[in-house]
mmCIF file of C-alpha atoms in Angstrom:
data_model
loop_
_atom_site.group_PDB
_atom_site.id
_atom_site.type_symbol
_atom_site.label_atom_id
_atom_site.label_comp_id
_atom_site.label_asym_id
_atom_site.label_seq_id
_atom_site.Cartn_x
_atom_site.Cartn_y
_atom_site.Cartn_z
ATOM 1 C CA GLY A 27 -86.198 -34.016 -37.766
ATOM 2 C CA LEU A 28 -86.579 -37.660 -36.714
ATOM 3 C CA THR A 29 -83.118 -37.641 -35.105
ATOM 4 C CA SER A 30 -83.984 -34.536 -33.090
ATOM 5 C CA LEU A 31 -87.276 -36.108 -32.017
ATOM 6 C CA LYS A 32 -85.520 -39.286 -30.879
ATOM 7 C CA LEU A 33 -82.947 -37.269 -28.929
ATOM 8 C CA PHE A 34 -85.701 -35.214 -27.295
ATOM 9 C CA ARG A 35 -87.593 -38.372 -26.349
ATOM 10 C CA ALA A 36 -84.464 -40.030 -24.944
ATOM 11 C CA GLU A 37 -83.668 -36.905 -22.922
ATOM 12 C CA ALA A 38 -87.241 -36.736 -21.588
ATOM 13 C CA ILE A 39 -87.109 -40.406 -20.535
ATOM 14 C CA ALA A 40 -83.715 -39.940 -18.855
ATOM 15 C CA ARG A 41 -84.980 -36.846 -17.010
ATOM 16 C CA ALA A 42 -88.095 -38.692 -15.820
ATOM 17 C CA GLU A 43 -86.012 -41.632 -14.590
ATOM 18 C CA ARG A 44 -83.648 -39.276 -12.759
ATOM 19 C CA GLN A 45 -86.551 -37.470 -11.096
ATOM 20 C CA SER A 46 -88.084 -40.813 -10.116
ATOM 21 C CA ILE A 47 -84.845 -41.908 -8.435
ATOM 22 C CA GLU A 48 -84.476 -38.534 -6.675
ATOM 23 C CA CYS A 49 -88.051 -38.858 -5.389
ATOM 24 C CA ALA A 50 -87.315 -42.380 -4.131
ATOM 25 C CA ILE A 51 -84.219 -41.170 -2.271
ATOM 26 C CA GLU A 52 -86.287 -38.430 -0.626
ATOM 27 C CA ARG A 53 -88.913 -41.005 0.360
ATOM 28 C CA GLY A 54 -86.113 -43.114 1.855
ATOM 29 C CA ARG A 55 -85.080 -40.170 4.026
ATOM 30 C CA GLU A 56 -88.705 -39.654 5.062
ATOM 31 C CA PHE A 57 -88.965 -43.339 5.977
ATOM 32 C CA ALA A 58 -85.830 -43.216 8.147
ATOM 33 C CA ASN A 59 -86.416 -39.864 9.821
ATOM 34 C CA GLU A 60 -90.194 -39.793 10.274
ATOM 35 C CA ILE A 61 -91.890 -43.157 9.731
ATOM 36 C CA ILE A 62 -89.521 -45.418 11.684
ATOM 37 C CA PRO A 63 -89.920 -43.244 14.824
ATOM 38 C CA LEU A 64 -93.727 -43.532 14.478
ATOM 39 C CA HIS A 65 -93.352 -47.315 14.332
ATOM 40 C CA SER A 66 -91.112 -47.282 17.412
ATOM 41 C CA THR A 67 -93.752 -45.308 19.321
ATOM 42 C CA PHE A 68 -96.428 -47.829 18.309
ATOM 43 C CA THR A 69 -94.411 -50.963 19.156
ATOM 44 C CA ASN A 70 -93.194 -49.454 22.435
ATOM 45 C CA GLY A 71 -96.838 -48.871 23.327
ATOM 46 C CA LEU A 72 -97.714 -52.488 22.537
ATOM 47 C CA SER A 73 -94.785 -53.899 24.492
ATOM 48 C CA GLY A 74 -95.335 -51.505 27.388
ATOM 49 C CA HIS A 75 -98.875 -52.844 27.794
ATOM 50 C CA LYS A 76 -97.783 -56.451 27.115
ATOM 51 C CA VAL A 77 -100.049 -56.810 24.071
ATOM 52 C CA PRO A 78 -99.271 -60.203 22.463
ATOM 53 C CA ALA A 79 -98.344 -60.563 18.805
ATOM 54 C CA PHE A 80 -101.341 -61.139 16.537
ATOM 55 C CA LEU A 81 -99.681 -63.244 13.828
ATOM 56 C CA ASN A 82 -97.783 -66.493 14.247
ATOM 57 C CA HIS A 83 -96.787 -67.036 10.601
ATOM 58 C CA PRO A 84 -96.530 -64.813 7.491
ATOM 59 C CA ASP A 85 -99.004 -67.082 5.647
ATOM 60 C CA GLU A 86 -101.717 -65.759 7.974
ATOM 61 C CA VAL A 87 -101.639 -62.422 6.142
ATOM 62 C CA LYS A 88 -104.618 -62.423 3.756
ATOM 63 C CA PHE A 89 -105.151 -59.163 1.946
ATOM 64 C CA ALA A 90 -106.606 -61.027 -1.032
ATOM 65 C CA SER A 91 -110.220 -60.018 -0.487
ATOM 66 C CA PRO A 92 -112.610 -58.696 2.180
ATOM 67 C CA GLU A 93 -114.066 -62.222 2.425
ATOM 68 C CA ALA A 94 -110.679 -63.737 3.288
ATOM 69 C CA GLU A 95 -109.973 -60.995 5.813
ATOM 70 C CA ALA A 96 -113.447 -61.420 7.350
ATOM 71 C CA GLU A 97 -112.421 -64.852 8.600
ATOM 72 C CA GLN A 98 -109.813 -63.173 10.817
ATOM 73 C CA LEU A 99 -111.868 -60.154 11.828
ATOM 74 C CA ALA A 100 -113.216 -61.652 15.068
ATOM 75 C CA SER A 101 -109.680 -62.450 16.237
ATOM 76 C CA ALA A 102 -108.522 -58.984 15.199
ATOM 77 C CA LEU A 103 -111.294 -57.373 17.249
ATOM 78 C CA GLU A 104 -110.317 -59.441 20.289
ATOM 79 C CA TRP A 105 -106.700 -58.337 19.849
ATOM 80 C CA ILE A 106 -107.730 -54.686 19.479
ATOM 81 C CA LYS A 107 -109.600 -54.865 22.809
ATOM 82 C CA LYS A 108 -106.217 -55.432 24.486
ATOM 83 C CA VAL A 109 -104.697 -52.325 22.877
ATOM 84 C CA PRO A 110 -105.026 -49.027 24.792
ATOM 85 C CA ARG A 111 -106.840 -46.299 22.869
ATOM 86 C CA GLU A 112 -103.777 -44.061 22.514
ATOM 87 C CA VAL A 113 -101.663 -46.954 21.214
ATOM 88 C CA TYR A 114 -104.402 -47.893 18.738
ATOM 89 C CA ARG A 115 -104.486 -44.266 17.598
ATOM 90 C CA ASP A 116 -100.703 -44.392 17.055
ATOM 91 C CA GLY A 117 -101.219 -47.502 14.917
ATOM 92 C CA VAL A 118 -103.882 -45.837 12.776
ATOM 93 C CA MET A 119 -101.637 -42.799 12.336
ATOM 94 C CA LEU A 120 -98.778 -45.041 11.219
ATOM 95 C CA ALA A 121 -101.049 -46.928 8.797
ATOM 96 C CA ASN A 122 -102.269 -43.674 7.231
ATOM 97 C CA ARG A 123 -98.714 -42.390 6.907
ATOM 98 C CA LEU A 124 -97.608 -45.646 5.250
ATOM 99 C CA GLU A 125 -100.552 -45.464 2.841
ATOM 100 C CA CYS A 126 -99.481 -41.988 1.684
ATOM 101 C CA TRP A 127 -95.818 -43.057 1.512
ATOM 102 C CA SER A 128 -96.661 -46.192 -0.491
ATOM 103 C CA MET A 129 -98.545 -44.174 -3.098
ATOM 104 C CA TYR A 130 -95.258 -42.782 -4.435
ATOM 105 C CA PHE A 131 -94.215 -46.303 -5.434
ATOM 106 C CA THR A 132 -97.537 -47.682 -6.651
ATOM 107 C CA LYS A 133 -98.495 -44.840 -9.030
ATOM 108 C CA PRO A 134 -95.420 -44.784 -9.721
ATOM 109 C CA LEU A 135 -93.899 -41.428 -8.863
ATOM 110 C CA ALA A 136 -90.727 -42.863 -7.324
ATOM 111 C CA ALA A 137 -88.447 -45.713 -8.367
ATOM 112 C CA SER A 138 -89.397 -48.624 -6.114
ATOM 113 C CA GLU A 139 -86.225 -50.570 -6.890
ATOM 114 C CA ALA A 140 -84.086 -47.698 -5.556
ATOM 115 C CA VAL A 141 -85.303 -48.189 -1.970
ATOM 116 C CA MET A 142 -86.709 -51.724 -1.919
ATOM 117 C CA GLU A 143 -83.611 -53.428 -0.526
ATOM 118 C CA PRO A 144 -83.052 -51.084 2.450
ATOM 119 C CA CYS A 145 -86.713 -50.292 3.170
ATOM 120 C CA SER A 146 -88.709 -53.452 2.386
ATOM 121 C CA PRO A 147 -87.854 -55.497 5.527
ATOM 122 C CA SER A 148 -88.811 -52.631 7.860
ATOM 123 C CA PHE A 149 -91.866 -51.697 5.799
ATOM 124 C CA CYS A 150 -93.140 -55.286 5.784
ATOM 125 C CA THR A 151 -92.491 -55.594 9.535
ATOM 126 C CA MET A 152 -94.623 -52.496 10.103
ATOM 127 C CA VAL A 153 -97.486 -53.932 8.048
ATOM 128 C CA LEU A 154 -97.262 -57.225 9.972
ATOM 129 C CA HIS A 155 -97.591 -55.286 13.234
ATOM 130 C CA LEU A 156 -100.507 -53.262 11.851
ATOM 131 C CA TYR A 157 -102.310 -56.212 10.249
ATOM 132 C CA PRO A 158 -105.206 -56.551 12.771
ATOM 133 C CA ILE A 159 -105.782 -52.789 12.667
ATOM 134 C CA LEU A 160 -105.745 -52.814 8.878
ATOM 135 C CA ILE A 161 -108.236 -55.655 8.431
ATOM 136 C CA ASN A 162 -110.502 -54.017 11.016
ATOM 137 C CA SER A 163 -110.385 -50.733 9.073
ATOM 138 C CA ARG A 164 -110.612 -51.985 5.493
ATOM 139 C CA GLY A 165 -114.090 -51.928 3.999
ATOM 140 C CA LYS A 166 -115.525 -49.479 6.525
ATOM 141 C CA GLU A 167 -117.178 -46.295 5.289
ATOM 142 C CA THR A 168 -115.279 -44.273 7.897
ATOM 143 C CA SER A 169 -111.927 -45.610 6.713
ATOM 144 C CA GLY A 170 -110.133 -46.298 3.478
ATOM 145 C CA ASP A 171 -108.989 -49.680 2.205
ATOM 146 C CA PHE A 172 -105.281 -48.721 2.257
ATOM 147 C CA PRO A 173 -104.892 -49.868 -1.369
ATOM 148 C CA ASN A 174 -101.390 -48.470 -1.874
ATOM 149 C CA LEU A 175 -100.056 -49.917 1.380
ATOM 150 C CA VAL A 176 -101.535 -53.328 0.566
ATOM 151 C CA HIS A 177 -100.268 -53.294 -3.028
ATOM 152 C CA LEU A 178 -96.731 -52.324 -2.024
ATOM 153 C CA PHE A 179 -96.691 -54.876 0.797
ATOM 154 C CA GLN A 180 -97.809 -57.659 -1.529
ATOM 155 C CA SER A 181 -95.159 -56.682 -4.075
ATOM 156 C CA TRP A 182 -92.264 -56.330 -1.645
ATOM 157 C CA PHE A 183 -93.212 -59.217 0.631
ATOM 158 C CA GLY A 184 -93.644 -61.438 -2.414
ATOM 159 C CA LYS A 185 -90.113 -60.605 -3.485
ATOM 160 C CA LEU A 186 -88.832 -61.359 0.013
ATOM 161 C CA GLN A 187 -90.520 -64.751 -0.281
ATOM 162 C CA ASP A 188 -88.866 -65.739 -3.531
ATOM 163 C CA GLU A 189 -86.480 -68.664 -3.559
ATOM 164 C CA LYS A 190 -83.402 -66.540 -2.904
ATOM 165 C CA ASN A 191 -84.898 -64.757 0.118
ATOM 166 C CA GLN A 192 -87.185 -67.487 1.483
ATOM 167 C CA ARG A 193 -85.484 -67.574 4.865
ATOM 168 C CA GLN A 194 -85.502 -63.778 5.218
ATOM 169 C CA ALA A 195 -89.265 -63.660 4.650
ATOM 170 C CA THR A 196 -89.945 -66.508 7.081
ATOM 171 C CA ASP A 197 -87.753 -64.936 9.771
ATOM 172 C CA LEU A 198 -89.285 -61.492 9.314
ATOM 173 C CA LEU A 199 -92.362 -62.235 11.394
ATOM 174 C CA ALA A 200 -90.302 -63.792 14.202
ATOM 175 C CA GLN A 201 -88.156 -60.656 14.248
ATOM 176 C CA ALA A 202 -91.259 -58.475 14.281
ATOM 177 C CA ASN A 203 -92.718 -60.411 17.217
ATOM 178 C CA ARG A 204 -89.436 -60.227 19.140
ATOM 179 C CA LEU A 205 -89.325 -56.494 18.495
ATOM 180 C CA GLN A 206 -92.777 -56.111 20.003
ATOM 181 C CA LEU A 207 -92.085 -58.299 23.039
ATOM 182 C CA ASN A 208 -88.610 -57.018 23.889
ATOM 183 C CA GLY A 209 -89.297 -53.256 23.834
ATOM 184 C CA PRO A 210 -89.279 -50.508 24.783
ATOM 185 C CA TRP A 211 -86.569 -49.466 22.375
ATOM 186 C CA PRO A 212 -84.359 -46.385 22.683
ATOM 187 C CA LYS A 213 -84.854 -43.437 20.391
ATOM 188 C CA LEU A 214 -82.914 -43.524 17.132
ATOM 189 C CA PRO A 215 -79.679 -41.495 16.990
ATOM 190 C CA ARG A 216 -79.774 -38.196 15.137
ATOM 191 C CA PRO A 217 -78.965 -38.504 11.400
ATOM 192 C CA VAL A 218 -75.294 -38.150 10.487
ATOM 193 C CA GLY A 219 -74.444 -34.539 9.719
ATOM 194 C CA THR A 220 -77.359 -33.060 11.654
ATOM 195 C CA ASP A 221 -75.110 -31.441 14.245
ATOM 196 C CA LEU A 222 -73.062 -29.750 11.518
ATOM 197 C CA ASP A 223 -76.084 -27.646 10.615
ATOM 198 C CA GLU A 224 -76.103 -26.173 14.101
ATOM 199 C CA VAL A 225 -72.471 -24.978 14.054
#
């Protein structure tokens, strides 16, 4: 009886882990095929209207508390005034999509470690671009606080900032700012194998 129970428990754990990894892989596909194009639309809009980068250094990101963010709110509002309404709307749409996507990894429904290495640099870059929009939205009754997005960013960005990846984390913001200033960027190529489906 005890042996059967242990085997059943081990099988249930293995099945749950497998499902978690499969969910993470599916979220990776969603990130590549749907979320990255939304980010490209947003950054192309910023660069097309010559909106300057908001952040100069990763240490300026302060999601710790509404009080800490409030210190930057005036600057964020000034930055937002330079953003055309349709581009701002694209940013809000991207932020909401990232919040839903992040929930899979913060609950956790998907294995974060399965996609962290390929997805974390792009995800963190997106949050850096969205930072003034996020701190303007957080704490308002008409908007959520983006808790899953913030939690996943803090987790992944913290890991990028560890001793091994210190330079990668420091360079990430510079890359993000260059991306914004040097656009517009071409559309991404179709995923490999897509054309085979049409034969």
